[in-house]
XYZ file of C-alpha atoms in Angstrom:
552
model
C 0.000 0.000 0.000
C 1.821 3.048 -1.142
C 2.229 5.545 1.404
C -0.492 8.329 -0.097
C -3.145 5.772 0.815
C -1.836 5.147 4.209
C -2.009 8.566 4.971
C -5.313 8.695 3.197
C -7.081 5.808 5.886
C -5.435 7.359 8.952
C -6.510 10.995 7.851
C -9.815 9.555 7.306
C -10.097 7.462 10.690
C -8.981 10.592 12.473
C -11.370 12.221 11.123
C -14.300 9.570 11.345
C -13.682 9.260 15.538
C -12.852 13.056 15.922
C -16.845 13.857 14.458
C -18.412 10.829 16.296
C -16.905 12.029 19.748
C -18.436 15.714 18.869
C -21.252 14.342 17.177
C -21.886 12.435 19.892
C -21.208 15.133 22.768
C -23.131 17.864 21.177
C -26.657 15.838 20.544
C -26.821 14.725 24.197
C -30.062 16.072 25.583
C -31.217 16.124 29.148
C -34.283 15.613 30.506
C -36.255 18.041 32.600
C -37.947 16.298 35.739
C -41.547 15.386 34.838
C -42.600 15.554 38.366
C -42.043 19.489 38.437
C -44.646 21.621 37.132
C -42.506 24.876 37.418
C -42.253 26.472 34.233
C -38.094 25.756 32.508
C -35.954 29.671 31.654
C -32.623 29.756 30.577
C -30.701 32.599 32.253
C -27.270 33.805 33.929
C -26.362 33.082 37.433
C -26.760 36.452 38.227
C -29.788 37.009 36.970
C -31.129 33.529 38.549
C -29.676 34.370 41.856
C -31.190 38.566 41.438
C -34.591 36.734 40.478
C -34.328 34.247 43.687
C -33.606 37.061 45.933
C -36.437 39.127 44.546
C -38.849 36.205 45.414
C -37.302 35.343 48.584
C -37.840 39.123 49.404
C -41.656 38.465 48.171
C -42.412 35.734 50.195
C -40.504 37.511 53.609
C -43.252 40.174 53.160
C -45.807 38.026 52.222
C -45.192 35.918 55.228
C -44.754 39.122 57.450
C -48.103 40.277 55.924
C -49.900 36.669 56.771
C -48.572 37.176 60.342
C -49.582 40.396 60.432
C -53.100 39.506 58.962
C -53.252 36.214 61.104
C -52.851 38.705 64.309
C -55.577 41.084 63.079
C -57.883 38.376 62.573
C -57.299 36.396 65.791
C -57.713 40.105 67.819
C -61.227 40.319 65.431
C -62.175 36.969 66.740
C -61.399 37.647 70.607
C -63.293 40.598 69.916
C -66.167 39.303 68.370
C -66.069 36.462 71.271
C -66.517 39.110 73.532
C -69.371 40.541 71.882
C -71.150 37.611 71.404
C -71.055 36.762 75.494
C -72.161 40.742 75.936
C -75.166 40.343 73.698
C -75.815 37.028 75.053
C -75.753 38.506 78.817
C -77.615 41.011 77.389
C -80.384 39.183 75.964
C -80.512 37.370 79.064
C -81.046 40.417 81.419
C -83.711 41.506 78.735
C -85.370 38.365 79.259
C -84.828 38.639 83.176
C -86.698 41.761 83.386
C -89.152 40.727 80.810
C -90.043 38.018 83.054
C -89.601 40.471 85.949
C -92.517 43.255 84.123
C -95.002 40.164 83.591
C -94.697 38.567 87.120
C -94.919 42.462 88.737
C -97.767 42.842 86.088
C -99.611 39.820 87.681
C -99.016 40.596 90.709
C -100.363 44.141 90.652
C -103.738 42.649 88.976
C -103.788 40.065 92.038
C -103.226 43.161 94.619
C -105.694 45.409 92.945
C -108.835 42.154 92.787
C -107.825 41.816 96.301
C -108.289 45.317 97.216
C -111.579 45.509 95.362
C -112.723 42.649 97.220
C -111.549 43.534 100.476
C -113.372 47.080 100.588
C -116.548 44.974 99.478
C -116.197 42.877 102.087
C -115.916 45.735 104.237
C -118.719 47.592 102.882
C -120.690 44.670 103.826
C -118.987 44.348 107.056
C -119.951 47.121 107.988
C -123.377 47.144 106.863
C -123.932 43.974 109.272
C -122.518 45.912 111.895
C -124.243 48.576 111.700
C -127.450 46.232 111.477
C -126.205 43.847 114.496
C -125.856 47.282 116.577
C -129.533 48.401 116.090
C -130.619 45.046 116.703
C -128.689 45.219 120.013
C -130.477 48.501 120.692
C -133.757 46.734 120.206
C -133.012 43.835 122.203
C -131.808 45.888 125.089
C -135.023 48.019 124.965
C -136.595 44.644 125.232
C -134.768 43.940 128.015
C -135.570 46.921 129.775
C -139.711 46.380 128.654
C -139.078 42.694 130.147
C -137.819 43.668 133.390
C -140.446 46.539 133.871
C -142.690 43.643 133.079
C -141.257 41.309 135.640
C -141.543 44.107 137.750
C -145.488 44.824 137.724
C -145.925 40.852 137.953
C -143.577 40.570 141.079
C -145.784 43.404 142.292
C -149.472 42.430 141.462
C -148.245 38.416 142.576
C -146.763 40.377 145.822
C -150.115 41.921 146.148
C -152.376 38.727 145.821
C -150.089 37.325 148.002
C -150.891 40.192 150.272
C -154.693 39.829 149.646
C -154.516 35.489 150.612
C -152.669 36.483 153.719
C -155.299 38.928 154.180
C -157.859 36.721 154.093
C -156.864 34.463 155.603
C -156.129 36.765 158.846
C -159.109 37.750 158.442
C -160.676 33.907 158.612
C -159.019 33.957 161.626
C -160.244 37.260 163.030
C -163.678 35.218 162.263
C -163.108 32.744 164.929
C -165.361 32.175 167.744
C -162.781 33.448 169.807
C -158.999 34.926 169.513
C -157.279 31.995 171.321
C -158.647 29.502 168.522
C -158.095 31.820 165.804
C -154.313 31.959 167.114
C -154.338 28.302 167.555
C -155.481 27.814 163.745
C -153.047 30.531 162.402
C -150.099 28.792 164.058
C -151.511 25.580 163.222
C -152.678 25.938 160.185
C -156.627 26.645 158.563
C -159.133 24.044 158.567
C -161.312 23.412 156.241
C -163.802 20.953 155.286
C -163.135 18.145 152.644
C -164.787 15.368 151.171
C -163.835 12.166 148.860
C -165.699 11.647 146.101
C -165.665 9.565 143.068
C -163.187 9.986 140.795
C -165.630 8.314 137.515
C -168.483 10.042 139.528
C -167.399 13.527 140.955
C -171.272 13.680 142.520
C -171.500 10.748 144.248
C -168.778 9.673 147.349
C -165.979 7.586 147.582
C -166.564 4.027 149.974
C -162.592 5.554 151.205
C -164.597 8.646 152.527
C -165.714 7.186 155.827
C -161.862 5.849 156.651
C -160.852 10.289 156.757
C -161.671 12.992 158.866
C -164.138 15.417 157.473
C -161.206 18.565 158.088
C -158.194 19.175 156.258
C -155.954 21.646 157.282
C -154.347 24.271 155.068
C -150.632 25.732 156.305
C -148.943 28.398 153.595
C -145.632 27.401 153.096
C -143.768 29.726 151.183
C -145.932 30.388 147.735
C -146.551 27.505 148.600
C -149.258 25.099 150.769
C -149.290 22.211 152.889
C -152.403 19.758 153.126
C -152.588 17.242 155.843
C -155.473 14.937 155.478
C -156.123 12.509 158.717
C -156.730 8.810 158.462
C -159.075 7.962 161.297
C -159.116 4.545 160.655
C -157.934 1.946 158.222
C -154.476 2.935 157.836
C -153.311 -0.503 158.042
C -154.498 -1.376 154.909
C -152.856 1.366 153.351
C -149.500 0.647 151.650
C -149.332 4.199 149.716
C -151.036 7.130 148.907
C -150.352 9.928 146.512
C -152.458 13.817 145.680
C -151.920 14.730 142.430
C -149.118 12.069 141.687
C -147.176 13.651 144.924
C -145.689 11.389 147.685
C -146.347 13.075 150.943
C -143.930 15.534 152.529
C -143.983 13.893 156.308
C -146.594 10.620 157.561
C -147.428 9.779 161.039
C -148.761 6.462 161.707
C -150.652 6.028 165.142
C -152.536 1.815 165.058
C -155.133 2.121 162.381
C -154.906 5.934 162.386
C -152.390 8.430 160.733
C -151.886 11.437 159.027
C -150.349 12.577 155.200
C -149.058 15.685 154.253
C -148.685 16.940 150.650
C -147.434 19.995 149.671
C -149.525 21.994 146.565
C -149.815 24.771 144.728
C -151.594 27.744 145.013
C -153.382 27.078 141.552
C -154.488 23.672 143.409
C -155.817 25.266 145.852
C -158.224 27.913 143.268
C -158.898 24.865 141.708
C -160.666 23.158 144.669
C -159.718 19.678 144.088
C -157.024 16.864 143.802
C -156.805 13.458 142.811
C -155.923 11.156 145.914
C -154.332 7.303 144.946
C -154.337 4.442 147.176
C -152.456 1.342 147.032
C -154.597 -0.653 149.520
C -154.068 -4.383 151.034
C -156.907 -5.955 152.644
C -158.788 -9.057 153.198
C -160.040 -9.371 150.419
C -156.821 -8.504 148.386
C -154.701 -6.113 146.984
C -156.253 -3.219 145.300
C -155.298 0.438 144.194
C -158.462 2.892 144.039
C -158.464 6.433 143.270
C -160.556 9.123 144.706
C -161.111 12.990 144.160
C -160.603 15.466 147.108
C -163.206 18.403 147.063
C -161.706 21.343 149.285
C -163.796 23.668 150.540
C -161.481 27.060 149.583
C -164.760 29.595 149.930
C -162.136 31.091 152.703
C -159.928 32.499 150.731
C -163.177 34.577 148.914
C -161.748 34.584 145.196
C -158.319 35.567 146.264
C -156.561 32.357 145.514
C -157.497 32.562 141.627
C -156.180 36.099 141.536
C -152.872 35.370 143.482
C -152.986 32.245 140.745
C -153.127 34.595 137.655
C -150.535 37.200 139.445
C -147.780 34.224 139.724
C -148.822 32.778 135.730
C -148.456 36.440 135.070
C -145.097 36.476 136.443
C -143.708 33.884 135.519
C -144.534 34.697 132.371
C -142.782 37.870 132.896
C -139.645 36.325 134.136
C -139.605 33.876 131.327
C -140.256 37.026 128.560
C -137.445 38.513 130.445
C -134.628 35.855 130.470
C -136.131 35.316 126.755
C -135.299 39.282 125.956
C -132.451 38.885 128.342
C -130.834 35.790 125.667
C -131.934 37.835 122.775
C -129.826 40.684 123.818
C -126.592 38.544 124.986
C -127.072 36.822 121.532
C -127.955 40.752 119.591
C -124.851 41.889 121.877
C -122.631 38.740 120.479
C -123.873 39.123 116.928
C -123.003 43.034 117.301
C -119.658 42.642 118.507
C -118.525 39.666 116.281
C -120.143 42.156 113.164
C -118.306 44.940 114.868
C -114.436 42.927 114.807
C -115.471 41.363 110.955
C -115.530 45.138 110.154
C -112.502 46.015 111.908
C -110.930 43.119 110.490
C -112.335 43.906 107.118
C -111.025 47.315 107.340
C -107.596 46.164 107.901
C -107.458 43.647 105.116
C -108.372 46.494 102.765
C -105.924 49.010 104.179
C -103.477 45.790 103.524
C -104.603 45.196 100.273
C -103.963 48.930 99.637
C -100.558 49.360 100.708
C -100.154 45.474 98.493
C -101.328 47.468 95.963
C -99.302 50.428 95.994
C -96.233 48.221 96.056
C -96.897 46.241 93.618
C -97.952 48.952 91.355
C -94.487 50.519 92.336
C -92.578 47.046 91.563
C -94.335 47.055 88.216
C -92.840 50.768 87.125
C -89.817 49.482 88.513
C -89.700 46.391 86.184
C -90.963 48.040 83.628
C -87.853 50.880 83.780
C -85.417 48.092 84.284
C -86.353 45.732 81.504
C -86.174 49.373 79.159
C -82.655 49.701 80.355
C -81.831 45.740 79.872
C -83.395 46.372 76.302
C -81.058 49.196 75.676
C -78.190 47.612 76.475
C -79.332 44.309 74.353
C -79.766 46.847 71.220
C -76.330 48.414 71.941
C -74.517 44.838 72.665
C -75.817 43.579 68.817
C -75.037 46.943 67.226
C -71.404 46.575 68.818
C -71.798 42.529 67.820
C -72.791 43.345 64.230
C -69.353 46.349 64.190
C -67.042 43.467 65.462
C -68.694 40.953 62.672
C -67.885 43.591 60.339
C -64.042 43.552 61.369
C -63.961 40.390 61.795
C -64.833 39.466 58.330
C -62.644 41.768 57.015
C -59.812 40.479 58.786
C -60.583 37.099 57.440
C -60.292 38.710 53.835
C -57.297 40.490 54.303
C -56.180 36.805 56.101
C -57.028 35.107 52.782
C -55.659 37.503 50.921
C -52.031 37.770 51.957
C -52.400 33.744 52.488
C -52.672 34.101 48.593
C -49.827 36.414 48.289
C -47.866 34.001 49.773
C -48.688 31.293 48.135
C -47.739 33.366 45.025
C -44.606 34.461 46.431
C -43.218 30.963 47.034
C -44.462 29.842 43.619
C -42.254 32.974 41.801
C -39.789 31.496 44.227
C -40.032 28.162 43.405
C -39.694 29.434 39.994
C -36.755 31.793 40.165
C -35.103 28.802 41.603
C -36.304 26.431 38.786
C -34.170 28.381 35.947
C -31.231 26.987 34.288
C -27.935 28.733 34.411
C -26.138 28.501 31.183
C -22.030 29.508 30.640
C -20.727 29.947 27.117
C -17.653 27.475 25.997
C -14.030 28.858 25.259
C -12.866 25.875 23.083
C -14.513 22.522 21.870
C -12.913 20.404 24.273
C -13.707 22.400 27.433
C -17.116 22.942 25.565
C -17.677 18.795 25.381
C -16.127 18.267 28.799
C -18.949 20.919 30.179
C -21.759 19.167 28.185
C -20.749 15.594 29.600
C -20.269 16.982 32.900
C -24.028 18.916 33.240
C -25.495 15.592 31.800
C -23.983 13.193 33.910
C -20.665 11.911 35.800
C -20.592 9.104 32.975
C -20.132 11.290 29.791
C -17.568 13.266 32.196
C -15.655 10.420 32.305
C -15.980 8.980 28.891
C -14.865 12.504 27.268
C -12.012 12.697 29.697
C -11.052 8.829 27.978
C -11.199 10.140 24.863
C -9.036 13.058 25.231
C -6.577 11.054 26.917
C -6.722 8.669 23.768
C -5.866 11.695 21.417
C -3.263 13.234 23.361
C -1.433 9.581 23.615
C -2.366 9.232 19.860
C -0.898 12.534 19.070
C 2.553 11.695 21.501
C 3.009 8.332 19.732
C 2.782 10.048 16.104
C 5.010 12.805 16.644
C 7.485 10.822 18.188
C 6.951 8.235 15.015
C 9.111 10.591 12.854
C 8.351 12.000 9.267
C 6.471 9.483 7.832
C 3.563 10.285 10.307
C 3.755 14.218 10.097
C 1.326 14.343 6.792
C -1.225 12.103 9.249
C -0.689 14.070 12.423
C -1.189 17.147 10.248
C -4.195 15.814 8.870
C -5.440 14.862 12.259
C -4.705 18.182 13.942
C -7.160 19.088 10.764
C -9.925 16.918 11.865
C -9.037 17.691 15.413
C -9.277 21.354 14.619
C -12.578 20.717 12.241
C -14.201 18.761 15.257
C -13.544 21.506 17.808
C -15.447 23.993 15.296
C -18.374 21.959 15.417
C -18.325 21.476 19.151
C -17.956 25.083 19.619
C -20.869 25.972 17.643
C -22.667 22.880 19.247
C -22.019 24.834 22.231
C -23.659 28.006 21.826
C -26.766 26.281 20.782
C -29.564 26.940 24.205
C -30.887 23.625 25.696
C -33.780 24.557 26.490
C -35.106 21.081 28.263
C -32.660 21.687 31.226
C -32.992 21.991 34.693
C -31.039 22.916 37.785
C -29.628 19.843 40.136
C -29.454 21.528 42.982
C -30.883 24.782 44.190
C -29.727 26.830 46.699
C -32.009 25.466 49.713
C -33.984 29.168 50.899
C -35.384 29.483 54.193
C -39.050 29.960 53.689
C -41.063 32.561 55.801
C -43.463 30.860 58.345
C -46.805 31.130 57.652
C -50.662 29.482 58.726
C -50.734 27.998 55.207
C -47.049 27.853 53.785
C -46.989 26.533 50.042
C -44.869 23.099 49.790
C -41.981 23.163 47.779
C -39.912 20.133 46.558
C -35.989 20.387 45.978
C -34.957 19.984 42.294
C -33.234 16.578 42.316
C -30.351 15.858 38.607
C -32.093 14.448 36.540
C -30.620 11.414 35.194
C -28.709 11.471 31.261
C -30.987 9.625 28.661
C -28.620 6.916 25.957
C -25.255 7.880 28.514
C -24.476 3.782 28.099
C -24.832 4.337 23.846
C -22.925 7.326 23.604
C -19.980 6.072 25.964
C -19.506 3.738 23.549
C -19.679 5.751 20.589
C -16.517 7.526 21.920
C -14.948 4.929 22.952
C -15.389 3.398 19.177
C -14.661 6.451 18.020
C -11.046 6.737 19.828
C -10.583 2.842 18.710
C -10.831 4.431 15.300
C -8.332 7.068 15.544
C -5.996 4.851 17.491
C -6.122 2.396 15.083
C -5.585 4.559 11.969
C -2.532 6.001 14.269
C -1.122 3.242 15.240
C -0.682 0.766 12.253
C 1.660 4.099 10.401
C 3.705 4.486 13.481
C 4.545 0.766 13.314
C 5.511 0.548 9.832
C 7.347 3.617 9.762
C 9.757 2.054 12.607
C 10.182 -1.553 10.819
């Protein structure tokens, strides 16, 4: 193989390895992170690190402002807090003295019914006393009529009395002589007496011949005293009553015997009494009855007189005791009338002075529960003024909550951008490339360049015969580096950021999240590191075959 081909193939290798290493360097692409939503620029570090400030300087205030608003607000809300227990206390009172105005109300309409009713019942009180005390009047003129009554009986029954023992003195005075009218008037009057028949008043008892034809009459008291004497049979007798009487006083001398019975002076006007016996005899027990016929033509008509005088005053008496009860019962009904209407009286002067306070609790509830509804109106106007601030605080809360969240997404943003450095040769141009897309390229372009350089030492030191090729692979060398410096200057535009500079973020009540970029990982690195490496193969191999024939 002559030597113009030799140099033709090497040239030609060079070339062939030199434009798949910077074919291969400049159409690596990397891949922005699909998990990021933050929109992709393409700037200078200084004008990435001026934008990142200028956010960071957004959210500080934006957090100061949330702060600030999340103060505001939580002032508004002890505030309105407040107000809300006010106007509840408020409306509480209200209904307090509401309750108070209705029960005073009531009771006030009790006080006046009972003071309406109490002066009734004192009208009427007082009528019935007033009624009980002329009644009392009337009975005690009765009283007075009764005794005056009493009076003229006691004296027209003193004066019959007077008129009997008149009479009767005077019967005496009669006497055949004084010393048997003084023996009679100490021993009583006699008078004459017969038994008759008690179914047969005309006809005589068979019991008359067993008694002495005289009775004797003794005044005892208003009072008489009859003795009859038994002149024989007394024996038989077993008991003997005059009008139903027992005797006073019997004497019982053999067969003979005497009975005393005491009667009235009405017995004696009547001329007659009705004499029992409870007989034994021979022939058996028996009781008979018999009528005893005084003769009383003695006492000339007074006895019936005296008679009426006592009926007329003991009527009398009994009128008077009657007028006497009437009174005590007129005085008892007056008095008891009399203490209802004091009692009356005071129970309405009660009720009025009930009435007068509760009239004066009423206009006191009633001022009260105004005031309590005052201060219930001015509690909700002050509730509804605190609402009012309160929901503005909550807006200007949500508001600089939004500026926040805007400020950390122009952060997030600012620190999303991709810094890009222009290249100052081909090589350092490549080397930058491979080392932004991943620590694998880095290393694969640093093995290639290590491959030329040798390449390059071994063909210089070859001598002549490899100058044309070393020449013509500085060429390629040269041509390559063109291409990878134009490569270079072309803006990737799918890039993103490894690492951003970690910002503290302002505190906040709702702070946006932000993730940390993360390097993305190179897309084909395996592929292309073994494109260069085929590619160096290539140059070395075109180098190296020269360099050994040149030296055999």
């Amino acid at each position: 193989m002559t030597s113009h081909v030799k140099n033709t193939l090497v040239t030609t290798a060079a070339i062939a390895g030199a434009l798949a290493a910077t074919t291969l360097f400049n159409t690596t692409t990397v891949k922005a992170d699909t998990t990021s939503s933050a929109p992709v620029t393409t700037t200078t570090s200084a004008t990435k690190d001026t934008a990142i400030a200028s956010a960071q300087a957004k959210v500080n205030s934006a957090s100061a402002a949330v702060v600030s608003a999340q103060a505001a607000y939580g002032s508004a809300s002890t505030a309105a807090s407040d107000a809300a227990a006010k106007t509840a206390a408020a409306s509480a009172s209200a209904a307090a003295t509401s309750s108070a105005v209705a029960n005073a109300q009531a009771a006030a309409d009790s006080a006046a019914t009972a003071k309406s009713t109490a002066d009734a019942n004192l009208a009427k009180a007082q009528a019935a006393a007033d009624s009980a005390a002329t009644a009392k009047s009337m009975t005690s003129a009765a009283v007075v009529s009764a005794q005056s009554a009493v009076a003229s009986a006691s004296a027209k029954a003193s004066d019959a009395d007077s008129a009997v023992a008149s009479a009767v003195a005077s019967a005496f005075a009669k006497a055949s002589d004084a010393d048997s009218a003084v023996a009679s008037a100490e021993a009583g009057q006699t008078v004459t007496a017969n038994l008759m028949r008690s179914d047969d008043p005309t006809k005589q008892s068979a019991a008359a011949g067993f008694f002495a034809k005289q009775v004797t009459i003794k005044q005892d008291g208003s009072d008489y005293l009859i003795t009859l004497t038994l002149s024989s049979g007394n024996g038989f007798i077993k008991s003997m009553t005059l009008n139903g009487e027992q005797p006073t006083t019997t004497t019982a001398n053999g067969d003979t015997g005497t009975y005393t019975y005491k009667v009235s002076a009405a017995v004696l006007a009547k001329g007659s009494a009705t004499l029992a016996f409870a007989l034994q005899t021979p022939m058996g027990a028996m009781n008979q009855t018999a009528l005893l016929d005084i003769d009383t033509t003695i006492f000339n008509g007074l006895l019936a007189a005296k008679s009426d005088a006592d009926a007329a005053l003991t009527s009398a008496q009994a009128a008077l005791s009657t007028a006497k009860t009437n009174a005590a019962k007129a005085a008892q009904v007056a008095s008891s009338a009399a203490s209802a209407a004091t009692a009356a009286a005071t129970v309405a002067s009660d009720a009025a002075v009930v009435a007068t306070s509760a009239a004066t609790n009423l206009t006191s509830a009633q001022a009260a529960n105004s005031t309590a509804q005052a201060a219930l109106t001015s509690a909700q106007a002050a509730q509804s003024a605190v609402d009012a601030t309160l929901a503005t605080a909550k807006a200007n809360l949500d508001s600089a909550n939004a500026a926040l969240t805007s400020a950390q997404a122009e952060l997030k943003s600012a620190q999303n951008i991709v810094v890009v450095t222009p290249a100052s040769s081909a090589a350092s141009s490549a080397s930058s490339a491979a080392s932004s897309a991943s620590s694998t390229d880095s290393s694969a372009a640093s093995s290639a360049s290590s491959a030329a350089s040798s390449a390059s030492s071994t063909a210089s030191s070859a001598g002549s015969a490899a100058s044309s090729a070393t020449n013509s692979a500085a060429s390629a060398a040269t041509a390559t580096s063109n291409v990878a410096s134009s490569a270079s200057t072309t803006t990737v535009t799918s890039a993103v950021v490894a690492t951003p500079a970690t910002t503290k973020k302002a505190t906040s009540s709702t702070p946006a999240s932000s993730t940390t970029a993360k390097t993305l990982p190179q897309t084909g690195n395996e592929n292309q590191s073994a494109l260069v490496a085929l590619g160096l193969a290539i140059l070395t191999l075109g180098i190296y075959p020269m360099m050994k024939r040149k030296h055999a």
